[in-house]
Coordinates of C-alpha atoms (C1' of nucleotides) in Angstrom, one line a residue:
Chain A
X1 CA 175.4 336.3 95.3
X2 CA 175.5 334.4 98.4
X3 CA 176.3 335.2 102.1
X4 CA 179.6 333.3 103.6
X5 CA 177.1 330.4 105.4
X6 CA 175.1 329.9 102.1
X7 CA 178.2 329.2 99.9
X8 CA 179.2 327.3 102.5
X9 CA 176.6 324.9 102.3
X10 CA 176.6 324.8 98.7
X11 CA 180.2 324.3 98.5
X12 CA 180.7 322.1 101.6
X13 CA 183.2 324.0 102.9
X14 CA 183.4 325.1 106.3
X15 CA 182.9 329.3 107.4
X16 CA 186.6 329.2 108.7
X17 CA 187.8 327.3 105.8
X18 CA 186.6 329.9 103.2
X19 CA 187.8 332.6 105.8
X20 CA 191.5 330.9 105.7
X21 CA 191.3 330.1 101.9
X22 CA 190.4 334.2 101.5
X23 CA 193.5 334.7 103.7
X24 CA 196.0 332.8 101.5
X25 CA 194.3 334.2 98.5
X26 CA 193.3 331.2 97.1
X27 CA 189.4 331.7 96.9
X28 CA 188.7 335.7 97.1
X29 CA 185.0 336.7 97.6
X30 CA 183.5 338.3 94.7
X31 CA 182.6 341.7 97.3
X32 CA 182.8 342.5 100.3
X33 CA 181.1 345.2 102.2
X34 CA 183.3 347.7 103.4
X35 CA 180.8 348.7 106.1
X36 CA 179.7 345.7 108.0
X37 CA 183.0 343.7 106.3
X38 CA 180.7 340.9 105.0
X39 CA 181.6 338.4 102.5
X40 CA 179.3 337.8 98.8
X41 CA 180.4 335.1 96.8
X42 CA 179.2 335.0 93.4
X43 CA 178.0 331.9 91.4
X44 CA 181.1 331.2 89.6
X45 CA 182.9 331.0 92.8
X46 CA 181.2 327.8 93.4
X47 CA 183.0 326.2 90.2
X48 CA 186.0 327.4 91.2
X49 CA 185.8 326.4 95.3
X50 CA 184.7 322.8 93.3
X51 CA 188.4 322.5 91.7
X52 CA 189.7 323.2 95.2
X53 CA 187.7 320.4 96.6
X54 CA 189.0 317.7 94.2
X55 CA 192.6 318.9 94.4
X56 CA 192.5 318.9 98.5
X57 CA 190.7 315.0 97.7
X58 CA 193.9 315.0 96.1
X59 CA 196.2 316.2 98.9
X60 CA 197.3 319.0 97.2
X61 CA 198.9 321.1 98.9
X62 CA 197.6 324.9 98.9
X63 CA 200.0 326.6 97.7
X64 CA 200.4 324.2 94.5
X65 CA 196.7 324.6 94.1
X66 CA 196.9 328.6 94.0
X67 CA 199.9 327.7 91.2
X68 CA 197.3 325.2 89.6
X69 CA 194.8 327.8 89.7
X70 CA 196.6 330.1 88.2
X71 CA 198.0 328.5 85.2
X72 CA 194.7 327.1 84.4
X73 CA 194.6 328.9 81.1
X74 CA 198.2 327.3 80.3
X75 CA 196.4 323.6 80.9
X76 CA 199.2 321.5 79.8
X77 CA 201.3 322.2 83.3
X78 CA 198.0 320.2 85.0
X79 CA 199.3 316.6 83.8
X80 CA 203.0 317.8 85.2
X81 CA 201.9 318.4 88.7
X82 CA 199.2 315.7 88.7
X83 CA 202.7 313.0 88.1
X84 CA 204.7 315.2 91.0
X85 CA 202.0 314.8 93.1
X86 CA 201.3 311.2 92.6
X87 CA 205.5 310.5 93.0
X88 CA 204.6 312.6 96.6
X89 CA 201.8 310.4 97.6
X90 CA 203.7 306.9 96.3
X91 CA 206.3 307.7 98.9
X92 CA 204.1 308.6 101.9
X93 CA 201.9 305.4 100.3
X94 CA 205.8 303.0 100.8
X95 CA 206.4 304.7 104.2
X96 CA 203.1 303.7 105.4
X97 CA 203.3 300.2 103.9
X98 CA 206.7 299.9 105.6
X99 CA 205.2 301.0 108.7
X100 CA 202.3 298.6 108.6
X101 CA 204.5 296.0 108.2
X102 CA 206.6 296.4 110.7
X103 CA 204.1 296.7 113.4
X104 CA 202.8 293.5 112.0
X105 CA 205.8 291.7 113.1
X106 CA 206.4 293.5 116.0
X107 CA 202.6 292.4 117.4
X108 CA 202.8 289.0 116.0
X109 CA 206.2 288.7 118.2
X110 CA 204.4 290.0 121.3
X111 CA 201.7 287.6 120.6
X112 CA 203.5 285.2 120.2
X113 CA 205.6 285.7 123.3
X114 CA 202.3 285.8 125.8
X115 CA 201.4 282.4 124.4
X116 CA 204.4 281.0 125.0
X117 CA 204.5 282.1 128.5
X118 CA 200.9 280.7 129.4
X119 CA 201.5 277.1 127.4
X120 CA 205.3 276.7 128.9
X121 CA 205.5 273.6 131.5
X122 CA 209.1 273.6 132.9
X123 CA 209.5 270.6 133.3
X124 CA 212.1 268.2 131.2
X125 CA 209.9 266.4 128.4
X126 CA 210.5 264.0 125.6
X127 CA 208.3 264.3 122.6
X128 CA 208.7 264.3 118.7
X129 CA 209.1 267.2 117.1
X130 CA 208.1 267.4 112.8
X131 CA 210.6 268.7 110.1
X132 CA 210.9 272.3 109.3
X133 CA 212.0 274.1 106.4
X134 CA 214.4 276.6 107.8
X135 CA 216.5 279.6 106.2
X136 CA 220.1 279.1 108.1
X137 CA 223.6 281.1 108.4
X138 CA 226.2 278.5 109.6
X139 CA 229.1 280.5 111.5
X140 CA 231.8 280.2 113.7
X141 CA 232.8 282.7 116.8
X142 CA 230.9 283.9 119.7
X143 CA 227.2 283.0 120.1
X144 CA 226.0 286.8 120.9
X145 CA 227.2 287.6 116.8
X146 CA 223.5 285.2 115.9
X147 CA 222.0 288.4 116.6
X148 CA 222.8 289.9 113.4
X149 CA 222.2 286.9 111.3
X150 CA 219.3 286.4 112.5
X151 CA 218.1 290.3 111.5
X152 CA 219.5 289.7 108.0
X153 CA 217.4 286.5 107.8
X154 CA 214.8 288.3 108.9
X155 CA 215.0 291.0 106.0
X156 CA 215.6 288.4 103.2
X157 CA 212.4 286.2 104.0
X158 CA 210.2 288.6 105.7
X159 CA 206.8 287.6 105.3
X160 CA 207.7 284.2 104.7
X161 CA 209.1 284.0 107.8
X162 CA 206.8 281.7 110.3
X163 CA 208.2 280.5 113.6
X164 CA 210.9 282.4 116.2
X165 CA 214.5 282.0 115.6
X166 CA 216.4 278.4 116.2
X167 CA 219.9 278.6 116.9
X168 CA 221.8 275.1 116.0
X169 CA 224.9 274.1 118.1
X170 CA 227.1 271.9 116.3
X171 CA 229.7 271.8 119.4
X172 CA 229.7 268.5 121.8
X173 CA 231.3 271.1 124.5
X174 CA 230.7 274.5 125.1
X175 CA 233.3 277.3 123.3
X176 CA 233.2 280.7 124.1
X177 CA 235.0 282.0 121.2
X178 CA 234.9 279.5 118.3
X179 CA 231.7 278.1 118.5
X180 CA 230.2 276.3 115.6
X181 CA 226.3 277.2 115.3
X182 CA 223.7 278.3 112.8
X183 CA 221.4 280.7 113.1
X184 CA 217.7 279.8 111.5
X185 CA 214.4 281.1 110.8
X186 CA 211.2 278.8 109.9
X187 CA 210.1 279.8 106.4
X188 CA 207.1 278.9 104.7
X189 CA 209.3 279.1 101.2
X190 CA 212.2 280.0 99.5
X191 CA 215.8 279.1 98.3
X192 CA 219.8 279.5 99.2
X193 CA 220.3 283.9 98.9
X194 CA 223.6 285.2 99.5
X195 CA 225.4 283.2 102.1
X196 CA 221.5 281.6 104.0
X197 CA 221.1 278.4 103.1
X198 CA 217.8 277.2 103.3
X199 CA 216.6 273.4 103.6
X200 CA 214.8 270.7 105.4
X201 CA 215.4 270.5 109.7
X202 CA 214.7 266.8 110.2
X203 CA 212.6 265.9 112.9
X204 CA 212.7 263.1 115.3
X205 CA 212.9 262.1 119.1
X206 CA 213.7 264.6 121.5
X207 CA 214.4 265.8 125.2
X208 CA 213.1 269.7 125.6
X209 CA 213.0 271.7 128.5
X210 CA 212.1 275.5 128.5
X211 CA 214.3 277.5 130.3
X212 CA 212.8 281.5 132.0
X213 CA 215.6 283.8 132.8
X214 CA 218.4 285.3 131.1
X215 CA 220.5 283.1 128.5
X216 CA 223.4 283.2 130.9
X217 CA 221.4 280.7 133.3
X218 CA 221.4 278.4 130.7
X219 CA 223.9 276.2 132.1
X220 CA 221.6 275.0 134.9
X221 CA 219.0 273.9 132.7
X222 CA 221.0 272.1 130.1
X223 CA 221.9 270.4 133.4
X224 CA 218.4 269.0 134.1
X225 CA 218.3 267.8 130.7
X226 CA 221.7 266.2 130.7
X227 CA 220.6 264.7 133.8
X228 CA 217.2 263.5 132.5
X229 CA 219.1 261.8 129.2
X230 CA 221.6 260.1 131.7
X231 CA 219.2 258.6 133.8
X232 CA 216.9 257.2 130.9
X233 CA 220.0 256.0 129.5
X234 CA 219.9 258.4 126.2
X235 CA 222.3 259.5 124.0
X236 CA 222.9 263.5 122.0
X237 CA 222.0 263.6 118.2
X238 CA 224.2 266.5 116.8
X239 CA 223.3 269.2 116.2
X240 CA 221.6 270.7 119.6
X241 CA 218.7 273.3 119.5
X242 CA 217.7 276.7 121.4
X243 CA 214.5 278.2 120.2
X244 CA 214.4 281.9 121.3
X245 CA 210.5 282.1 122.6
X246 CA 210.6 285.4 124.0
X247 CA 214.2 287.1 124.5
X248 CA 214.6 291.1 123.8
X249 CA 211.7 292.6 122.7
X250 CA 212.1 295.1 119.7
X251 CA 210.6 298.0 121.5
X252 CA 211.6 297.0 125.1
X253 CA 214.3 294.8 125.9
X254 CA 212.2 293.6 129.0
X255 CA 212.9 292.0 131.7
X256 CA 215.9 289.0 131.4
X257 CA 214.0 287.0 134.3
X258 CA 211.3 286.4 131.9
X259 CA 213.4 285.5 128.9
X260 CA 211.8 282.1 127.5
X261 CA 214.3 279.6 125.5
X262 CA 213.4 276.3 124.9
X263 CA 216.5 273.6 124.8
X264 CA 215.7 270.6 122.5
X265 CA 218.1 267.6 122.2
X266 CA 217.4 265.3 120.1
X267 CA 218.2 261.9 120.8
X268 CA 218.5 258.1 120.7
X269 CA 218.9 255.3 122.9
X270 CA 222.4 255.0 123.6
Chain B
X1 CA 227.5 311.5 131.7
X2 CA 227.3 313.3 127.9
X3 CA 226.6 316.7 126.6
X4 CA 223.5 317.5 124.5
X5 CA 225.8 317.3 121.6
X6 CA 227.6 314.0 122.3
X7 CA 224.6 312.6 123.2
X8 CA 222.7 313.7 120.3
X9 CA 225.6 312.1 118.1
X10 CA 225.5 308.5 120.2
X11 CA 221.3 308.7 119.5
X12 CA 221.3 310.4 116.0
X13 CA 218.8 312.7 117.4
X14 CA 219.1 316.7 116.4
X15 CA 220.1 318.8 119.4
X16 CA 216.6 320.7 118.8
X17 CA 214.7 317.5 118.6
X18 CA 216.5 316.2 122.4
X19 CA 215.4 319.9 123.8
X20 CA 212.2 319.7 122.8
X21 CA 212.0 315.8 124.3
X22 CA 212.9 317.2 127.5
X23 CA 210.1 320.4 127.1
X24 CA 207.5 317.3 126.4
X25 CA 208.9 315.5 129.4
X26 CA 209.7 312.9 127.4
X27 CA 213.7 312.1 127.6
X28 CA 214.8 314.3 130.8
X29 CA 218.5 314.6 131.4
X30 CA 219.9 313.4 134.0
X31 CA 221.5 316.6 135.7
X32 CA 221.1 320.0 134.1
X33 CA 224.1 323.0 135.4
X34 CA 222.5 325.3 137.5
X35 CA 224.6 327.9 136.7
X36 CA 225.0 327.6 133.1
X37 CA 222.3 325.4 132.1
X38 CA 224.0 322.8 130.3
X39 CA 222.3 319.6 130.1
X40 CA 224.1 315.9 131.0
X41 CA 222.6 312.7 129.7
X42 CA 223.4 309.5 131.6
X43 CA 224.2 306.6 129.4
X44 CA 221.5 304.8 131.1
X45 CA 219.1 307.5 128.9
X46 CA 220.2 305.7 125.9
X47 CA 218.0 302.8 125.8
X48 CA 215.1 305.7 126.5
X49 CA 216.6 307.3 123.3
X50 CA 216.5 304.1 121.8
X51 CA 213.2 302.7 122.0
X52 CA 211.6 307.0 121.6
X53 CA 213.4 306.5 118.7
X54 CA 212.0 303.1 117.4
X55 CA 208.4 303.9 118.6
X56 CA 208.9 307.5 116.3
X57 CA 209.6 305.2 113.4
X58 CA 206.6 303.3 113.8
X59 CA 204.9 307.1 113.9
X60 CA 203.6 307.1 117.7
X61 CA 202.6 310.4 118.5
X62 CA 205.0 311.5 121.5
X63 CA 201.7 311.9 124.0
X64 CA 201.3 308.1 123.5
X65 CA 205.1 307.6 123.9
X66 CA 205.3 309.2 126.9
X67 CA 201.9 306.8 128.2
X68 CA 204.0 303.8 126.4
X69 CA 207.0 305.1 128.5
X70 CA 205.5 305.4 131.9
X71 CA 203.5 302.2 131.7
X72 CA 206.9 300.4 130.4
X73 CA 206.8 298.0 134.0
X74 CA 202.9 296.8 133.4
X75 CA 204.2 295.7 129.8
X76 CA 200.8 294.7 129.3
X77 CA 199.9 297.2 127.2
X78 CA 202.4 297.5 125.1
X79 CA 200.3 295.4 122.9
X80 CA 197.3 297.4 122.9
X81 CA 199.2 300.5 121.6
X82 CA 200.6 298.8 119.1
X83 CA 197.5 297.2 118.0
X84 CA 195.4 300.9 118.2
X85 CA 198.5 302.3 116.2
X86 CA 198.5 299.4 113.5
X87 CA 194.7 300.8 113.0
X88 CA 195.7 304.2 112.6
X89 CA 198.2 303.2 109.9
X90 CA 196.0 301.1 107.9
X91 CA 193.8 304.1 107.9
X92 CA 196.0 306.3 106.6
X93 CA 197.5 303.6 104.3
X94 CA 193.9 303.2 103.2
X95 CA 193.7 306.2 102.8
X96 CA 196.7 306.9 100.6
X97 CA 195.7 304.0 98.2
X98 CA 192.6 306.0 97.4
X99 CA 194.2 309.1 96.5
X100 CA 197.0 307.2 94.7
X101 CA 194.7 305.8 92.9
X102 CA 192.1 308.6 91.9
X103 CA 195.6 310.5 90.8
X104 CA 196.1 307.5 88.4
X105 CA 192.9 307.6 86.9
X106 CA 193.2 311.7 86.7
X107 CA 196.3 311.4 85.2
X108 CA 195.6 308.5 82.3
X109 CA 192.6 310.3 81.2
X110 CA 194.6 313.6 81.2
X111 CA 197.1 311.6 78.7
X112 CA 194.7 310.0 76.6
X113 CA 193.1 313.5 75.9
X114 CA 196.7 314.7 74.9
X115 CA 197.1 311.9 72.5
X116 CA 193.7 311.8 71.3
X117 CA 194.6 314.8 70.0
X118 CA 197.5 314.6 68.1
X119 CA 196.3 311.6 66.9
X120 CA 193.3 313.3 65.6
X121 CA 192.5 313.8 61.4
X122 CA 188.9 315.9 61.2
X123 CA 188.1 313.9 58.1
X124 CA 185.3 311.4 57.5
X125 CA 186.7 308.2 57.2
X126 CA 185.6 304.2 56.8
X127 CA 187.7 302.0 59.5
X128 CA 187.2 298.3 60.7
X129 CA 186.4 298.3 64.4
X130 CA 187.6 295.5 67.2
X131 CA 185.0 294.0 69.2
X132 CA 185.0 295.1 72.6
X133 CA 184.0 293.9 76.2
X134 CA 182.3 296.5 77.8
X135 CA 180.2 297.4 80.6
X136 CA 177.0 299.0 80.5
X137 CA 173.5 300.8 81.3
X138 CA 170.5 301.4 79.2
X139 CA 168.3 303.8 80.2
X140 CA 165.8 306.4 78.6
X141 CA 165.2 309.5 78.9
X142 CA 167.8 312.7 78.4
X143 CA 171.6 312.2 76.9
X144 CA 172.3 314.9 80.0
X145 CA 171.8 311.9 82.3
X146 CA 174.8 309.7 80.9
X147 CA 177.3 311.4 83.1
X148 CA 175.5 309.7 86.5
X149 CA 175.9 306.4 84.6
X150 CA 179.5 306.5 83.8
X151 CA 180.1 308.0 87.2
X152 CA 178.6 304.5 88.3
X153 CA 180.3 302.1 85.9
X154 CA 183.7 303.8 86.7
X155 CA 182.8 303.2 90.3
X156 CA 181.9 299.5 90.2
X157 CA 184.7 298.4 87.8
X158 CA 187.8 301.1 88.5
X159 CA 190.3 299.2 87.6
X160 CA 189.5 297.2 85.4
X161 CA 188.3 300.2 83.1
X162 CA 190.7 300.1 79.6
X163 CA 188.8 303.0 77.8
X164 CA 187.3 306.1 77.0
X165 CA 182.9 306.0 77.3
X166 CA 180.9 304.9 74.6
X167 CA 177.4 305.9 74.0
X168 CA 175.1 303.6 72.1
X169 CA 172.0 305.5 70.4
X170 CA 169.4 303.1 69.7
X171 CA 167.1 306.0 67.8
X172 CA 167.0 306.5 64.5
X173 CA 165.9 310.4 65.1
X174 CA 166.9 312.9 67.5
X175 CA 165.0 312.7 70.8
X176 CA 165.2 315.2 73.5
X177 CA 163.3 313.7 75.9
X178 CA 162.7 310.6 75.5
X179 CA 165.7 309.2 73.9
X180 CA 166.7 305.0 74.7
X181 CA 170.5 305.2 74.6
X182 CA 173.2 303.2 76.8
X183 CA 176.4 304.7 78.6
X184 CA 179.2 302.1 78.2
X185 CA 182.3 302.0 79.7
X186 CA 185.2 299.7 78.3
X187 CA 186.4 296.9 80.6
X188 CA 188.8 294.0 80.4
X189 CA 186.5 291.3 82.4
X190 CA 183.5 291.3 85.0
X191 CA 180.3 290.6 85.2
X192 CA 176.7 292.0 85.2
X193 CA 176.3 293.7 88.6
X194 CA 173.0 295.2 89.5
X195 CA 171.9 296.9 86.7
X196 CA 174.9 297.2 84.9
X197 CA 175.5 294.5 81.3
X198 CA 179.0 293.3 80.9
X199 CA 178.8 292.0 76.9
X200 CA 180.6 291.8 74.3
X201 CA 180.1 294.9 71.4
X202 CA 180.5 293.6 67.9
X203 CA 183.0 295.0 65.8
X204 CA 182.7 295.4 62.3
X205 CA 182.7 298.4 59.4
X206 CA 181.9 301.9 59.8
X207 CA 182.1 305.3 59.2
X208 CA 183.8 307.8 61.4
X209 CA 184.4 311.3 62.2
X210 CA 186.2 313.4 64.9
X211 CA 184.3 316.1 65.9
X212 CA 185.8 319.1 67.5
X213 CA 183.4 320.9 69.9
X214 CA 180.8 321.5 72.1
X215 CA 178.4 318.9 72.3
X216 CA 175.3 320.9 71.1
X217 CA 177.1 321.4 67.9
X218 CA 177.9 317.3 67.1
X219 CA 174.5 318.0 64.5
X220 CA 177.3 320.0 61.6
X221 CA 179.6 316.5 62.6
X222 CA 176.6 314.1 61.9
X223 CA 175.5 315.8 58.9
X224 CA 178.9 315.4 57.2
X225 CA 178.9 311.8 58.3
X226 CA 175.6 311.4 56.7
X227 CA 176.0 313.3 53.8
X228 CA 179.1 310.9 52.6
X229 CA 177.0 307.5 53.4
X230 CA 174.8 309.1 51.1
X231 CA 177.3 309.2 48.2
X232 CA 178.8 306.3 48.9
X233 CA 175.7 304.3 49.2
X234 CA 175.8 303.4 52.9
X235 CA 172.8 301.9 55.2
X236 CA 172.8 302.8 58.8
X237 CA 173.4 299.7 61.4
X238 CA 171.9 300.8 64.9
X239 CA 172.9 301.5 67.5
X240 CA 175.2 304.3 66.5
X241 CA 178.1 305.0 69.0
X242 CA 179.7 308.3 70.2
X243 CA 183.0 308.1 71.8
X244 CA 184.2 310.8 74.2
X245 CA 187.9 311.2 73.9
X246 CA 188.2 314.7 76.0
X247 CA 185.4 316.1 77.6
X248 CA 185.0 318.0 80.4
X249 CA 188.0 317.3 82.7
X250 CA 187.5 316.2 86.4
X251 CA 190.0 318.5 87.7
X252 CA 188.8 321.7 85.3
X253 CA 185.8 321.3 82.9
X254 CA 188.4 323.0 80.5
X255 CA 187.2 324.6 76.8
X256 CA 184.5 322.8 75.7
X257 CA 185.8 324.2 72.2
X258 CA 188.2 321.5 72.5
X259 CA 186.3 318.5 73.3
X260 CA 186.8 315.5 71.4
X261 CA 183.8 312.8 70.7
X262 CA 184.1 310.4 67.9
X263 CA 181.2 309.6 65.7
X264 CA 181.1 306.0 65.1
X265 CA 177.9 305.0 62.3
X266 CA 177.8 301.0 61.8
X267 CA 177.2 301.0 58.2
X268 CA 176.3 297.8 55.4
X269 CA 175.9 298.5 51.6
X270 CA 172.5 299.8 51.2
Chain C
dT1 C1' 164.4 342.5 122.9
dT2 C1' 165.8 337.9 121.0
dG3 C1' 168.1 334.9 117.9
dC4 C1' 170.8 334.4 114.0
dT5 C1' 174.6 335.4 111.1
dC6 C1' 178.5 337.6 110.5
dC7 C1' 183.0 339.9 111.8
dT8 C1' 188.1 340.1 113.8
dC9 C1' 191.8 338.6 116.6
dA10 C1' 194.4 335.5 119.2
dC11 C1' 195.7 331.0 120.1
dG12 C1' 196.1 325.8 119.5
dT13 C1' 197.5 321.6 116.8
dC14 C1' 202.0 318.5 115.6
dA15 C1' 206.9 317.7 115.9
dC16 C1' 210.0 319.8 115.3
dG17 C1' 213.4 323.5 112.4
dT18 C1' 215.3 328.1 111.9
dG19 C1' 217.3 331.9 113.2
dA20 C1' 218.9 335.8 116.5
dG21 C1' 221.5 337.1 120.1
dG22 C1' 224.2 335.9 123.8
dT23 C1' 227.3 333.1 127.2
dG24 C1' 231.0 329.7 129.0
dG25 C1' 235.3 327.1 128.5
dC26 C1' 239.6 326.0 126.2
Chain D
dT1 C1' 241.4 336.7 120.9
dT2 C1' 239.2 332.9 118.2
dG3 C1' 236.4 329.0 117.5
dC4 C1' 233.4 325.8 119.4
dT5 C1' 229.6 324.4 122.1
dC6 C1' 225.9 325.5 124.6
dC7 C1' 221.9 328.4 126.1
dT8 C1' 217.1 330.9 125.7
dC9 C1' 213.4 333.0 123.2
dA10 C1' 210.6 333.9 119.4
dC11 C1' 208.7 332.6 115.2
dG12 C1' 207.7 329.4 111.2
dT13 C1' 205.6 325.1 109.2
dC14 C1' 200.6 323.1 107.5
dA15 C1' 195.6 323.6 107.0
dC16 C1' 192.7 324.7 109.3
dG17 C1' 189.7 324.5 114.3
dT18 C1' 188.4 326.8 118.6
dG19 C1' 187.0 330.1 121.3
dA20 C1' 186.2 335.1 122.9
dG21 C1' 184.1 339.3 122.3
dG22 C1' 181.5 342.1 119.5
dT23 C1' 178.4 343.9 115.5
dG24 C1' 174.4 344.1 112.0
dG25 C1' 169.8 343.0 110.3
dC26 C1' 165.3 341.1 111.1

DNA sequence: TTGCTCCTCACGTCACGTGAGGTGGC
DNA sequence: TTGCTCCTCACGTCACGTGAGGTGGC
């Protein structure tokens, strides 16, 4: 027979836990004193309190362990709760992994978006930029709808996904209403899915300026540009670009004064 | 301005949960009656409902929403939550694997020892074995000891395990003490890690016999199996091999009146 | 007497959910 | 008056941990 703090060495179970497991009569002593109200376990408590262990290793939860217990004898209901238990701890396994995941992206974005803000110049540039395989949705109406297309892109190519969003303007003027743009993603891989086309961006010769403040400011930047193209006597290659460098931010929608978009033209002499 | 309930249909937040936000300090109202102690959310509280909301689904704990919250201007840190959080995931994703996977184990054995025993005849019988890659450690001394050196195989190859143990007896006579024997463990690949022999074991004919029972009485077993090589004019091939289809369990040692161990005796015409 | 082990009882954790019992406005 | 929304307060969940305050045996 041993005192509380003895089994509880042997069994590596703290005082209070054997207390509590007493409580929810799930590991009884084998006496106790009615006098002084000490506990004595006996030696074949210690198998039992050993059974408890590896189901709690398990996550078990106590009240299926007292059932477990209990039906030992039985023994063919063990395999039954072993499977429900291991469906319980797949989905808490998916929740996490879904979790994980999304703070990945999340923190790659942020990243992503500090960089951006230390390398940006603001100043109008030429320079060449390489292909890129992108995944696109081609679509007519107002520009604020790329929002959505660009979330469903998002959830089709996920972790193939490896650059911020693009937005093609197909447009020589600006519409409000009936624009003609596409929405891209960079992917690493991957082929047309329901209504995203994917393929090859070409690369080539352009004029880029990055643009800080909200998109609605746009207009005086693309003026720079326009500017710069007219006075180096260059001419605009359909389709024009936007990359989105730091715009809403998933948790915060931050500040629209430190929105970065970079405007890329690309073009040829005229 | 909105009541609890409106609001709590524009966030998809429970009435109860948006309460107890405002206990926590968390997502205050913007006026609360005097008189009758109804609360009124501004719309501006939406975008606070919002991003409680996204940093729940991500599993924050509300203390560190509330820091998240209050340091929302310096922005700075943002990143470092998310970072500390994406550690605490992995943690628990980690530790989720572990558990998923112990339960697999658990669970395969637990239905291997069901099928080993329907499968089961009791009779002496000759049989053609596969060979068979396994894993293993020789090592002298007392059978009692094998137990450390599956524990260790089962450790260093988990998942690549495809089988019940093996022992190898490389006496010719009982030894108690001093016996040279080798606990195998199945395996479909791998390599010799320190002190464990990845090798193939050569298949071949031999006699076999299921014995039923406690270890200490697998002499009645061996005697039968010996007893019909006799008759049948049978020579011994060492090492001999005993395979343990159900022994003691790892959630409940179970009846040792119903283990299963397979004699397997190597034999050529004498 | 001192130091150690043991005891009970109450409360805290975490993010809410579940009532009970009651009020205010249409 | 009825039905609906809203309120507060207390308690439950899950598996313990943390004291506080006190007792028994050497």
């Amino acid at each position: 027979m041993y005192s509380i703090g003895e089994f509880s060495k042997i069994t590596g179970m703290t005082v209070k836990t054997l207390r509590f497991y007493q409580e929810q009569g799930l590991l009884t002593p084998s006496a106790v004193d009615p006098r002084t109200g000490y506990r004595c376990y006996g030696a074949e408590k210690i198998e039992v309190a050993r059974i408890i262990g590896e189901l709690r290793t398990l996550d078990f939860p106590l009240a299926e362990i007292t059932e477990i217990l209990r039906a030992d004898q039985a023994g063919a209901s063990l395999l039954e709760h072993l499977e429900r238990q291991q469906q319980a701890i797949a989905q808490k396994l998916a929740n996490y992994k879904q979790i994980n995941a999304a703070l990945g992206r999340i923190i790659e974005q942020e990243r992503q978006a500090r960089t951006a803000m230390a390398d940006a110049s603001f100043d109008v540039e030429e320079k060449t930029i390489e292909p890129t395989l992108v995944a696109g949705i081609r679509m007519r109406g107002r520009y604020s709808d790329c929002g959505k297309a660009f979330g469903r892109i998002a959830r089709r190519f996920g972790r193939h996904l490896c650059g911020k969003p693009i937005m093609l303007h197909y447009d020589s003027e600006y519409k409000e209403n009936d624009a003609d743009f596409e929405a891209c993603m960079p992917v690493r891989m991957g082929a047309d899915v329901d209504g995203i086309a994917v393929r090859q961006l070409a690369g080539g010769r352009c004029v880029t300026l990055m643009h800080r403040g909200p998109y609605d400011e746009l207009g005086r930047s693309y003026a720079k540009v326009l500017d710069y193209m007219k006075t180096h006597g260059l001419a605009i290659d359909l389709p024009t670009r936007e990359i989105y460098h730091k715009g809403p931010g998933m948790i915060f929608k931050g500040n629209p004064r430190k929105y970065l978009t970079e405007i890329q033209i690309p073009v040829r002499s005229a």
